[in-house]
């Protein structure tokens, strides 16, 4: 493109052409989703096995690794992906803010659980599972609606189903035994993050 | 008839402003690719738009390489909208 004066009609063509070039749908790839998905699944399986063998709930402290590793890697990966893409549009900002809200609510929930733990309310930790299976799916469904990606909406809906079931169990004083709850938690995260993450990566490769 | 803003009534500057109207921010490489312009020419036109207060240009680092990020300002948005309105009168739209 050169630097030159235009006729009015050419001006209109430049405007419509540039709008068309920036209008392509940016779903983004699934790298961050996959990182959180695999991290959660591996850590959940590890904690499940360790608690199963030792019957010691102290292994639950390993959940903090999720926030430490995920919380450190997410901004690094996000910055790298933004650099690669070269552009940030409105849907990027919206989805980024949705996930930031999830992060802050998780920090707040962790703080509340720790306070409960200090005053002897050990069962407060089950709230973290409900948070993970309700707030995260909601954010995923919202992101899916923003970027018009069905795999995120379906994955989020499966997670939300598991979350509502968990909430009903907590409200109905049903004990969340690791023998059935952990497999359900792992399956929910596979459906919520790993499957959509691979679908997004596949679509991103095809668009490249 | 309203006069068309001379700063926007040029191919590359109009292309840059049109892109920035549609995104929150875009880096230099993206703008160069979408406008199919040369780095030198794009750089000169970005300076002109920036000096007019139509775009803001931020400099950052991408690894070891410098990265220029551009976004439209409220003045730039207003100027573009006025330009389109004026254009409509010329084209009888």
PDB file of C-alpha atoms in Angstrom:
ATOM      1  CA  UNK A   1       0.000   0.000   0.000  1.00  0.00           C
ATOM      2  CA  UNK A   2       1.333   3.381  -0.939  1.00  0.00           C
ATOM      3  CA  UNK A   3       0.929   6.817   0.570  1.00  0.00           C
ATOM      4  CA  UNK A   4      -1.261   8.687  -1.933  1.00  0.00           C
ATOM      5  CA  UNK A   5      -4.418  10.777  -2.191  1.00  0.00           C
ATOM      6  CA  UNK A   6      -7.625   8.907  -2.861  1.00  0.00           C
ATOM      7  CA  UNK A   7     -10.871   9.472  -4.638  1.00  0.00           C
ATOM      8  CA  UNK A   8     -13.960   9.290  -2.422  1.00  0.00           C
ATOM      9  CA  UNK A   9     -14.888   5.900  -3.834  1.00  0.00           C
ATOM     10  CA  UNK A  10     -11.381   4.545  -3.216  1.00  0.00           C
ATOM     11  CA  UNK A  11     -11.635   5.794   0.369  1.00  0.00           C
ATOM     12  CA  UNK A  12     -14.755   3.754   0.856  1.00  0.00           C
ATOM     13  CA  UNK A  13     -13.038   0.711  -0.636  1.00  0.00           C
ATOM     14  CA  UNK A  14     -10.046   1.098   1.708  1.00  0.00           C
ATOM     15  CA  UNK A  15     -12.353   1.310   4.731  1.00  0.00           C
ATOM     16  CA  UNK A  16     -14.461  -1.720   3.771  1.00  0.00           C
ATOM     17  CA  UNK A  17     -11.403  -3.741   2.806  1.00  0.00           C
ATOM     18  CA  UNK A  18      -9.658  -3.067   6.151  1.00  0.00           C
ATOM     19  CA  UNK A  19     -12.825  -3.849   8.100  1.00  0.00           C
ATOM     20  CA  UNK A  20     -13.078  -7.176   6.231  1.00  0.00           C
ATOM     21  CA  UNK A  21      -9.440  -8.005   6.983  1.00  0.00           C
ATOM     22  CA  UNK A  22      -9.883  -7.460  10.711  1.00  0.00           C
ATOM     23  CA  UNK A  23     -13.290  -9.117  10.934  1.00  0.00           C
ATOM     24  CA  UNK A  24     -12.024 -12.686  10.958  1.00  0.00           C
ATOM     25  CA  UNK A  25     -13.102 -14.568  14.068  1.00  0.00           C
ATOM     26  CA  UNK A  26     -10.334 -14.932  16.638  1.00  0.00           C
ATOM     27  CA  UNK A  27     -11.099 -17.932  18.799  1.00  0.00           C
ATOM     28  CA  UNK A  28      -7.500 -18.192  19.896  1.00  0.00           C
ATOM     29  CA  UNK A  29      -5.772 -21.494  20.517  1.00  0.00           C
ATOM     30  CA  UNK A  30      -6.245 -23.834  23.436  1.00  0.00           C
ATOM     31  CA  UNK A  31      -2.786 -23.731  25.007  1.00  0.00           C
ATOM     32  CA  UNK A  32      -3.820 -22.059  28.280  1.00  0.00           C
ATOM     33  CA  UNK A  33      -6.928 -24.244  28.529  1.00  0.00           C
ATOM     34  CA  UNK A  34      -4.794 -27.360  28.015  1.00  0.00           C
ATOM     35  CA  UNK A  35      -2.215 -26.236  30.566  1.00  0.00           C
ATOM     36  CA  UNK A  36      -4.937 -25.784  33.226  1.00  0.00           C
ATOM     37  CA  UNK A  37      -6.711 -28.976  32.137  1.00  0.00           C
ATOM     38  CA  UNK A  38      -3.675 -31.259  32.288  1.00  0.00           C
ATOM     39  CA  UNK A  39      -2.361 -29.578  35.433  1.00  0.00           C
ATOM     40  CA  UNK A  40      -5.697 -30.083  37.227  1.00  0.00           C
ATOM     41  CA  UNK A  41      -6.148 -33.659  36.013  1.00  0.00           C
ATOM     42  CA  UNK A  42      -2.582 -34.748  36.869  1.00  0.00           C
ATOM     43  CA  UNK A  43      -2.660 -33.069  40.273  1.00  0.00           C
ATOM     44  CA  UNK A  44      -6.134 -34.433  41.085  1.00  0.00           C
ATOM     45  CA  UNK A  45      -5.050 -37.957  40.133  1.00  0.00           C
ATOM     46  CA  UNK A  46      -1.867 -37.599  42.199  1.00  0.00           C
ATOM     47  CA  UNK A  47      -3.751 -36.373  45.279  1.00  0.00           C
ATOM     48  CA  UNK A  48      -6.383 -39.075  44.811  1.00  0.00           C
ATOM     49  CA  UNK A  49      -3.715 -41.803  44.706  1.00  0.00           C
ATOM     50  CA  UNK A  50      -1.726 -40.369  47.632  1.00  0.00           C
ATOM     51  CA  UNK A  51      -4.803 -40.002  49.852  1.00  0.00           C
ATOM     52  CA  UNK A  52      -5.996 -43.451  48.765  1.00  0.00           C
ATOM     53  CA  UNK A  53      -2.709 -45.074  49.817  1.00  0.00           C
ATOM     54  CA  UNK A  54      -1.958 -43.092  52.958  1.00  0.00           C
ATOM     55  CA  UNK A  55      -5.453 -42.019  54.125  1.00  0.00           C
ATOM     56  CA  UNK A  56      -3.769 -38.795  55.159  1.00  0.00           C
ATOM     57  CA  UNK A  57      -5.649 -35.573  54.218  1.00  0.00           C
ATOM     58  CA  UNK A  58      -2.404 -33.601  54.480  1.00  0.00           C
ATOM     59  CA  UNK A  59      -1.927 -34.297  50.750  1.00  0.00           C
ATOM     60  CA  UNK A  60      -4.768 -31.864  50.098  1.00  0.00           C
ATOM     61  CA  UNK A  61      -2.233 -29.061  50.564  1.00  0.00           C
ATOM     62  CA  UNK A  62      -0.891 -30.078  47.162  1.00  0.00           C
ATOM     63  CA  UNK A  63      -3.923 -28.285  45.659  1.00  0.00           C
ATOM     64  CA  UNK A  64      -2.008 -25.070  46.201  1.00  0.00           C
ATOM     65  CA  UNK A  65       0.389 -26.193  43.468  1.00  0.00           C
ATOM     66  CA  UNK A  66      -2.497 -25.645  41.074  1.00  0.00           C
ATOM     67  CA  UNK A  67      -2.609 -21.928  41.828  1.00  0.00           C
ATOM     68  CA  UNK A  68       1.166 -21.568  42.040  1.00  0.00           C
ATOM     69  CA  UNK A  69       1.943 -23.313  38.736  1.00  0.00           C
ATOM     70  CA  UNK A  70      -1.178 -22.226  36.846  1.00  0.00           C
ATOM     71  CA  UNK A  71      -1.089 -18.691  38.217  1.00  0.00           C
ATOM     72  CA  UNK A  72       2.559 -18.299  37.180  1.00  0.00           C
ATOM     73  CA  UNK A  73       2.264 -19.847  33.734  1.00  0.00           C
ATOM     74  CA  UNK A  74      -1.003 -18.165  32.656  1.00  0.00           C
ATOM     75  CA  UNK A  75       0.235 -14.539  32.360  1.00  0.00           C
ATOM     76  CA  UNK A  76       3.469 -15.715  30.686  1.00  0.00           C
ATOM     77  CA  UNK A  77       1.571 -17.795  28.111  1.00  0.00           C
ATOM     78  CA  UNK A  78      -1.051 -15.098  27.598  1.00  0.00           C
ATOM     79  CA  UNK A  79       1.611 -12.462  26.886  1.00  0.00           C
ATOM     80  CA  UNK A  80       3.376 -14.800  24.442  1.00  0.00           C
ATOM     81  CA  UNK A  81       0.122 -15.594  22.604  1.00  0.00           C
ATOM     82  CA  UNK A  82      -0.756 -11.899  22.405  1.00  0.00           C
ATOM     83  CA  UNK A  83       2.662 -11.180  20.869  1.00  0.00           C
ATOM     84  CA  UNK A  84       2.212 -13.934  18.302  1.00  0.00           C
ATOM     85  CA  UNK A  85      -1.235 -12.682  17.310  1.00  0.00           C
ATOM     86  CA  UNK A  86      -0.205  -9.028  17.114  1.00  0.00           C
ATOM     87  CA  UNK A  87      -3.710  -7.747  17.737  1.00  0.00           C
ATOM     88  CA  UNK A  88      -6.140  -7.511  20.610  1.00  0.00           C
ATOM     89  CA  UNK A  89      -9.835  -7.156  19.934  1.00  0.00           C
ATOM     90  CA  UNK A  90     -12.881  -6.631  22.102  1.00  0.00           C
ATOM     91  CA  UNK A  91     -13.583 -10.341  22.601  1.00  0.00           C
ATOM     92  CA  UNK A  92      -9.990 -10.839  23.869  1.00  0.00           C
ATOM     93  CA  UNK A  93     -10.543  -8.144  26.478  1.00  0.00           C
ATOM     94  CA  UNK A  94     -13.922  -9.573  27.531  1.00  0.00           C
ATOM     95  CA  UNK A  95     -12.664 -13.166  27.880  1.00  0.00           C
ATOM     96  CA  UNK A  96      -9.532 -12.011  29.660  1.00  0.00           C
ATOM     97  CA  UNK A  97     -11.643 -10.110  32.215  1.00  0.00           C
ATOM     98  CA  UNK A  98     -13.992 -13.074  32.671  1.00  0.00           C
ATOM     99  CA  UNK A  99     -11.030 -15.344  33.525  1.00  0.00           C
ATOM    100  CA  UNK A 100      -9.474 -12.689  35.767  1.00  0.00           C
ATOM    101  CA  UNK A 101     -12.736 -12.690  37.732  1.00  0.00           C
ATOM    102  CA  UNK A 102     -12.434 -16.477  38.092  1.00  0.00           C
ATOM    103  CA  UNK A 103      -8.875 -16.040  39.380  1.00  0.00           C
ATOM    104  CA  UNK A 104      -9.881 -13.416  41.937  1.00  0.00           C
ATOM    105  CA  UNK A 105     -12.889 -15.426  43.130  1.00  0.00           C
ATOM    106  CA  UNK A 106     -10.632 -18.469  43.560  1.00  0.00           C
ATOM    107  CA  UNK A 107      -8.177 -16.410  45.635  1.00  0.00           C
ATOM    108  CA  UNK A 108     -11.060 -15.064  47.757  1.00  0.00           C
ATOM    109  CA  UNK A 109     -12.510 -18.573  48.188  1.00  0.00           C
ATOM    110  CA  UNK A 110      -9.109 -19.943  49.229  1.00  0.00           C
ATOM    111  CA  UNK A 111      -8.721 -17.160  51.798  1.00  0.00           C
ATOM    112  CA  UNK A 112     -12.201 -17.829  53.222  1.00  0.00           C
ATOM    113  CA  UNK A 113     -11.480 -21.579  53.418  1.00  0.00           C
ATOM    114  CA  UNK A 114      -8.185 -20.920  55.217  1.00  0.00           C
ATOM    115  CA  UNK A 115      -9.977 -18.723  57.781  1.00  0.00           C
ATOM    116  CA  UNK A 116     -12.574 -21.484  58.287  1.00  0.00           C
ATOM    117  CA  UNK A 117      -9.760 -24.022  58.680  1.00  0.00           C
ATOM    118  CA  UNK A 118      -8.161 -21.874  61.386  1.00  0.00           C
ATOM    119  CA  UNK A 119     -11.392 -21.827  63.367  1.00  0.00           C
ATOM    120  CA  UNK A 120     -11.858 -25.571  62.991  1.00  0.00           C
ATOM    121  CA  UNK A 121     -14.186 -25.781  59.998  1.00  0.00           C
ATOM    122  CA  UNK A 122     -12.363 -28.513  58.087  1.00  0.00           C
ATOM    123  CA  UNK A 123     -15.229 -29.197  55.667  1.00  0.00           C
ATOM    124  CA  UNK A 124     -14.991 -25.711  54.182  1.00  0.00           C
ATOM    125  CA  UNK A 125     -12.525 -27.109  51.611  1.00  0.00           C
ATOM    126  CA  UNK A 126     -15.346 -28.854  49.794  1.00  0.00           C
ATOM    127  CA  UNK A 127     -16.463 -25.348  48.781  1.00  0.00           C
ATOM    128  CA  UNK A 128     -13.326 -25.172  46.603  1.00  0.00           C
ATOM    129  CA  UNK A 129     -14.607 -28.100  44.540  1.00  0.00           C
ATOM    130  CA  UNK A 130     -17.948 -26.388  44.101  1.00  0.00           C
ATOM    131  CA  UNK A 131     -16.122 -23.173  43.090  1.00  0.00           C
ATOM    132  CA  UNK A 132     -13.984 -25.101  40.594  1.00  0.00           C
ATOM    133  CA  UNK A 133     -17.025 -26.811  39.092  1.00  0.00           C
ATOM    134  CA  UNK A 134     -19.367 -23.822  39.014  1.00  0.00           C
ATOM    135  CA  UNK A 135     -17.350 -20.610  38.568  1.00  0.00           C
ATOM    136  CA  UNK A 136     -14.940 -22.124  36.022  1.00  0.00           C
ATOM    137  CA  UNK A 137     -17.717 -23.665  33.854  1.00  0.00           C
ATOM    138  CA  UNK A 138     -19.678 -20.402  33.946  1.00  0.00           C
ATOM    139  CA  UNK A 139     -16.601 -18.524  32.754  1.00  0.00           C
ATOM    140  CA  UNK A 140     -16.009 -21.111  30.059  1.00  0.00           C
ATOM    141  CA  UNK A 141     -19.606 -20.947  28.825  1.00  0.00           C
ATOM    142  CA  UNK A 142     -19.431 -17.118  28.807  1.00  0.00           C
ATOM    143  CA  UNK A 143     -16.145 -17.237  26.843  1.00  0.00           C
ATOM    144  CA  UNK A 144     -17.682 -19.733  24.437  1.00  0.00           C
ATOM    145  CA  UNK A 145     -20.651 -17.429  23.851  1.00  0.00           C
ATOM    146  CA  UNK A 146     -18.350 -14.423  23.282  1.00  0.00           C
ATOM    147  CA  UNK A 147     -16.140 -16.192  20.728  1.00  0.00           C
ATOM    148  CA  UNK A 148     -18.995 -18.359  19.364  1.00  0.00           C
ATOM    149  CA  UNK A 149     -17.224 -21.650  20.082  1.00  0.00           C
ATOM    150  CA  UNK A 150     -19.508 -24.598  20.856  1.00  0.00           C
ATOM    151  CA  UNK A 151     -16.817 -26.850  22.343  1.00  0.00           C
ATOM    152  CA  UNK A 152     -16.358 -24.321  25.165  1.00  0.00           C
ATOM    153  CA  UNK A 153     -20.106 -24.049  25.734  1.00  0.00           C
ATOM    154  CA  UNK A 154     -20.630 -27.843  25.773  1.00  0.00           C
ATOM    155  CA  UNK A 155     -17.529 -28.492  27.916  1.00  0.00           C
ATOM    156  CA  UNK A 156     -18.632 -25.765  30.320  1.00  0.00           C
ATOM    157  CA  UNK A 157     -22.148 -27.212  30.505  1.00  0.00           C
ATOM    158  CA  UNK A 158     -20.773 -30.661  31.435  1.00  0.00           C
ATOM    159  CA  UNK A 159     -18.603 -29.078  34.139  1.00  0.00           C
ATOM    160  CA  UNK A 160     -21.535 -27.051  35.391  1.00  0.00           C
ATOM    161  CA  UNK A 161     -23.660 -30.198  35.633  1.00  0.00           C
ATOM    162  CA  UNK A 162     -20.979 -31.786  37.817  1.00  0.00           C
ATOM    163  CA  UNK A 163     -20.769 -28.570  39.839  1.00  0.00           C
ATOM    164  CA  UNK A 164     -24.489 -28.396  40.530  1.00  0.00           C
ATOM    165  CA  UNK A 165     -24.419 -32.048  41.566  1.00  0.00           C
ATOM    166  CA  UNK A 166     -21.505 -31.303  43.928  1.00  0.00           C
ATOM    167  CA  UNK A 167     -23.373 -28.352  45.390  1.00  0.00           C
ATOM    168  CA  UNK A 168     -26.457 -30.516  45.949  1.00  0.00           C
ATOM    169  CA  UNK A 169     -24.279 -33.116  47.708  1.00  0.00           C
ATOM    170  CA  UNK A 170     -22.778 -30.465  49.987  1.00  0.00           C
ATOM    171  CA  UNK A 171     -26.200 -28.984  50.755  1.00  0.00           C
ATOM    172  CA  UNK A 172     -27.634 -32.474  51.340  1.00  0.00           C
ATOM    173  CA  UNK A 173     -24.706 -33.460  53.622  1.00  0.00           C
ATOM    174  CA  UNK A 174     -23.623 -36.227  51.256  1.00  0.00           C
ATOM    175  CA  UNK A 175     -19.958 -36.967  51.904  1.00  0.00           C
ATOM    176  CA  UNK A 176     -17.760 -36.367  48.868  1.00  0.00           C
ATOM    177  CA  UNK A 177     -15.763 -39.616  49.075  1.00  0.00           C
ATOM    178  CA  UNK A 178     -12.608 -39.525  46.981  1.00  0.00           C
ATOM    179  CA  UNK A 179     -13.501 -42.934  45.479  1.00  0.00           C
ATOM    180  CA  UNK A 180     -16.309 -41.435  43.371  1.00  0.00           C
ATOM    181  CA  UNK A 181     -15.844 -37.713  43.628  1.00  0.00           C
ATOM    182  CA  UNK A 182     -12.265 -37.540  42.324  1.00  0.00           C
ATOM    183  CA  UNK A 183     -13.007 -39.529  39.143  1.00  0.00           C
ATOM    184  CA  UNK A 184     -16.015 -37.253  38.536  1.00  0.00           C
ATOM    185  CA  UNK A 185     -13.860 -34.164  39.114  1.00  0.00           C
ATOM    186  CA  UNK A 186     -11.205 -35.458  36.703  1.00  0.00           C
ATOM    187  CA  UNK A 187     -13.767 -36.351  34.019  1.00  0.00           C
ATOM    188  CA  UNK A 188     -15.388 -32.915  34.392  1.00  0.00           C
ATOM    189  CA  UNK A 189     -12.022 -31.194  33.832  1.00  0.00           C
ATOM    190  CA  UNK A 190     -11.229 -33.400  30.838  1.00  0.00           C
ATOM    191  CA  UNK A 191     -14.592 -32.392  29.313  1.00  0.00           C
ATOM    192  CA  UNK A 192     -14.210 -28.747  30.312  1.00  0.00           C
ATOM    193  CA  UNK A 193     -10.608 -28.048  29.406  1.00  0.00           C
ATOM    194  CA  UNK A 194      -8.711 -30.847  27.706  1.00  0.00           C
ATOM    195  CA  UNK A 195     -11.248 -31.704  25.002  1.00  0.00           C
ATOM    196  CA  UNK A 196     -12.079 -28.054  24.078  1.00  0.00           C
ATOM    197  CA  UNK A 197      -8.365 -27.165  24.313  1.00  0.00           C
ATOM    198  CA  UNK A 198      -7.449 -29.773  21.685  1.00  0.00           C
ATOM    199  CA  UNK A 199     -10.402 -28.732  19.502  1.00  0.00           C
ATOM    200  CA  UNK A 200      -9.275 -25.079  19.671  1.00  0.00           C
ATOM    201  CA  UNK A 201      -5.686 -26.044  18.832  1.00  0.00           C
ATOM    202  CA  UNK A 202      -6.884 -28.084  15.876  1.00  0.00           C
ATOM    203  CA  UNK A 203      -8.982 -25.147  14.595  1.00  0.00           C
ATOM    204  CA  UNK A 204      -6.121 -22.692  15.145  1.00  0.00           C
ATOM    205  CA  UNK A 205      -3.751 -24.945  13.132  1.00  0.00           C
ATOM    206  CA  UNK A 206      -6.299 -25.164  10.325  1.00  0.00           C
ATOM    207  CA  UNK A 207      -6.749 -21.377  10.217  1.00  0.00           C
ATOM    208  CA  UNK A 208      -2.985 -20.704  10.214  1.00  0.00           C
TER     209      UNK A 208
ATOM    210  CA  UNK B   1     -20.090  19.896   1.341  1.00  0.00           C
ATOM    211  CA  UNK B   2     -17.814  19.180   4.259  1.00  0.00           C
ATOM    212  CA  UNK B   3     -14.132  18.997   3.461  1.00  0.00           C
ATOM    213  CA  UNK B   4     -12.562  15.566   3.889  1.00  0.00           C
ATOM    214  CA  UNK B   5      -9.955  15.559   6.652  1.00  0.00           C
ATOM    215  CA  UNK B   6      -6.660  15.686   4.694  1.00  0.00           C
ATOM    216  CA  UNK B   7      -4.872  13.689   7.369  1.00  0.00           C
ATOM    217  CA  UNK B   8      -7.200  10.740   6.879  1.00  0.00           C
ATOM    218  CA  UNK B   9      -7.716  11.215   3.151  1.00  0.00           C
ATOM    219  CA  UNK B  10      -4.663   9.182   2.236  1.00  0.00           C
ATOM    220  CA  UNK B  11      -4.569   5.486   1.507  1.00  0.00           C
ATOM    221  CA  UNK B  12      -2.271   4.171   4.209  1.00  0.00           C
ATOM    222  CA  UNK B  13      -3.351   6.462   7.048  1.00  0.00           C
ATOM    223  CA  UNK B  14      -7.002   5.712   6.317  1.00  0.00           C
ATOM    224  CA  UNK B  15      -6.236   1.979   6.244  1.00  0.00           C
ATOM    225  CA  UNK B  16      -4.471   2.160   9.625  1.00  0.00           C
ATOM    226  CA  UNK B  17      -7.290   4.139  11.234  1.00  0.00           C
ATOM    227  CA  UNK B  18      -9.904   1.767   9.767  1.00  0.00           C
ATOM    228  CA  UNK B  19      -8.115  -1.223  11.294  1.00  0.00           C
ATOM    229  CA  UNK B  20      -7.682   0.455  14.656  1.00  0.00           C
ATOM    230  CA  UNK B  21     -11.384   1.353  14.711  1.00  0.00           C
ATOM    231  CA  UNK B  22     -12.096  -2.396  14.711  1.00  0.00           C
ATOM    232  CA  UNK B  23      -9.598  -3.671  17.258  1.00  0.00           C
ATOM    233  CA  UNK B  24      -8.556  -2.632  20.754  1.00  0.00           C
ATOM    234  CA  UNK B  25      -4.884  -2.525  19.813  1.00  0.00           C
ATOM    235  CA  UNK B  26      -2.613  -3.813  17.081  1.00  0.00           C
ATOM    236  CA  UNK B  27       1.143  -4.094  16.808  1.00  0.00           C
ATOM    237  CA  UNK B  28       3.342  -2.774  14.019  1.00  0.00           C
ATOM    238  CA  UNK B  29       3.813  -6.190  12.379  1.00  0.00           C
ATOM    239  CA  UNK B  30       0.055  -6.795  12.246  1.00  0.00           C
ATOM    240  CA  UNK B  31      -0.599  -3.353  10.715  1.00  0.00           C
ATOM    241  CA  UNK B  32       2.190  -3.838   8.175  1.00  0.00           C
ATOM    242  CA  UNK B  33       0.775  -7.225   7.166  1.00  0.00           C
ATOM    243  CA  UNK B  34      -2.855  -6.075   6.906  1.00  0.00           C
ATOM    244  CA  UNK B  35      -2.065  -2.861   5.034  1.00  0.00           C
ATOM    245  CA  UNK B  36       0.583  -4.535   2.852  1.00  0.00           C
ATOM    246  CA  UNK B  37       2.840  -1.533   3.328  1.00  0.00           C
ATOM    247  CA  UNK B  38       6.581  -1.137   3.816  1.00  0.00           C
ATOM    248  CA  UNK B  39       7.970  -0.703   7.320  1.00  0.00           C
ATOM    249  CA  UNK B  40       9.445   2.716   6.508  1.00  0.00           C
ATOM    250  CA  UNK B  41       6.268   4.138   5.029  1.00  0.00           C
ATOM    251  CA  UNK B  42       4.085   2.715   7.797  1.00  0.00           C
ATOM    252  CA  UNK B  43       6.390   4.148  10.427  1.00  0.00           C
ATOM    253  CA  UNK B  44       6.168   7.652   8.888  1.00  0.00           C
ATOM    254  CA  UNK B  45       2.356   7.496   8.677  1.00  0.00           C
ATOM    255  CA  UNK B  46       2.028   6.235  12.241  1.00  0.00           C
ATOM    256  CA  UNK B  47       4.085   9.209  13.389  1.00  0.00           C
ATOM    257  CA  UNK B  48       1.771  11.591  11.530  1.00  0.00           C
ATOM    258  CA  UNK B  49      -1.337  10.016  13.057  1.00  0.00           C
ATOM    259  CA  UNK B  50       0.258   9.995  16.468  1.00  0.00           C
ATOM    260  CA  UNK B  51       1.332  13.655  16.221  1.00  0.00           C
ATOM    261  CA  UNK B  52      -2.248  14.564  15.305  1.00  0.00           C
ATOM    262  CA  UNK B  53      -3.422  12.780  18.460  1.00  0.00           C
ATOM    263  CA  UNK B  54      -5.433  10.237  16.463  1.00  0.00           C
ATOM    264  CA  UNK B  55      -3.571   7.176  17.679  1.00  0.00           C
ATOM    265  CA  UNK B  56      -1.455   6.348  20.687  1.00  0.00           C
ATOM    266  CA  UNK B  57       1.772   4.487  20.089  1.00  0.00           C
ATOM    267  CA  UNK B  58       3.313   2.438  22.863  1.00  0.00           C
ATOM    268  CA  UNK B  59       6.761   0.929  22.739  1.00  0.00           C
ATOM    269  CA  UNK B  60       7.490  -2.353  24.456  1.00  0.00           C
ATOM    270  CA  UNK B  61       9.771  -5.346  24.127  1.00  0.00           C
ATOM    271  CA  UNK B  62       8.937  -8.699  22.568  1.00  0.00           C
ATOM    272  CA  UNK B  63      11.712 -10.920  23.865  1.00  0.00           C
ATOM    273  CA  UNK B  64      14.796  -9.041  22.711  1.00  0.00           C
ATOM    274  CA  UNK B  65      13.010  -7.190  19.908  1.00  0.00           C
ATOM    275  CA  UNK B  66      11.184  -3.887  20.288  1.00  0.00           C
ATOM    276  CA  UNK B  67       7.405  -4.016  19.800  1.00  0.00           C
ATOM    277  CA  UNK B  68       5.231  -1.070  18.790  1.00  0.00           C
ATOM    278  CA  UNK B  69       1.600  -1.238  19.840  1.00  0.00           C
ATOM    279  CA  UNK B  70      -0.980   1.168  18.418  1.00  0.00           C
ATOM    280  CA  UNK B  71      -4.504   1.990  19.475  1.00  0.00           C
ATOM    281  CA  UNK B  72      -6.993   4.641  18.413  1.00  0.00           C
ATOM    282  CA  UNK B  73      -7.663   7.620  20.693  1.00  0.00           C
ATOM    283  CA  UNK B  74     -11.094   9.250  21.268  1.00  0.00           C
ATOM    284  CA  UNK B  75      -9.955  12.103  18.960  1.00  0.00           C
ATOM    285  CA  UNK B  76      -9.030   9.573  16.286  1.00  0.00           C
ATOM    286  CA  UNK B  77     -12.380   7.834  16.621  1.00  0.00           C
ATOM    287  CA  UNK B  78     -14.201  11.166  16.315  1.00  0.00           C
ATOM    288  CA  UNK B  79     -12.115  12.200  13.302  1.00  0.00           C
ATOM    289  CA  UNK B  80     -12.830   8.898  11.569  1.00  0.00           C
ATOM    290  CA  UNK B  81     -16.568   9.181  12.220  1.00  0.00           C
ATOM    291  CA  UNK B  82     -16.575  12.747  10.849  1.00  0.00           C
ATOM    292  CA  UNK B  83     -14.561  11.584   7.852  1.00  0.00           C
ATOM    293  CA  UNK B  84     -17.111   8.843   7.094  1.00  0.00           C
ATOM    294  CA  UNK B  85     -19.982  11.327   7.484  1.00  0.00           C
ATOM    295  CA  UNK B  86     -18.280  13.715   5.033  1.00  0.00           C
ATOM    296  CA  UNK B  87     -17.578  10.843   2.675  1.00  0.00           C
ATOM    297  CA  UNK B  88     -21.276   9.964   2.635  1.00  0.00           C
ATOM    298  CA  UNK B  89     -22.137  13.463   1.392  1.00  0.00           C
ATOM    299  CA  UNK B  90     -19.628  13.137  -1.459  1.00  0.00           C
ATOM    300  CA  UNK B  91     -20.944   9.738  -2.458  1.00  0.00           C
ATOM    301  CA  UNK B  92     -24.607  10.634  -1.874  1.00  0.00           C
ATOM    302  CA  UNK B  93     -25.083   7.651   0.430  1.00  0.00           C
TER     303      UNK B  93
END
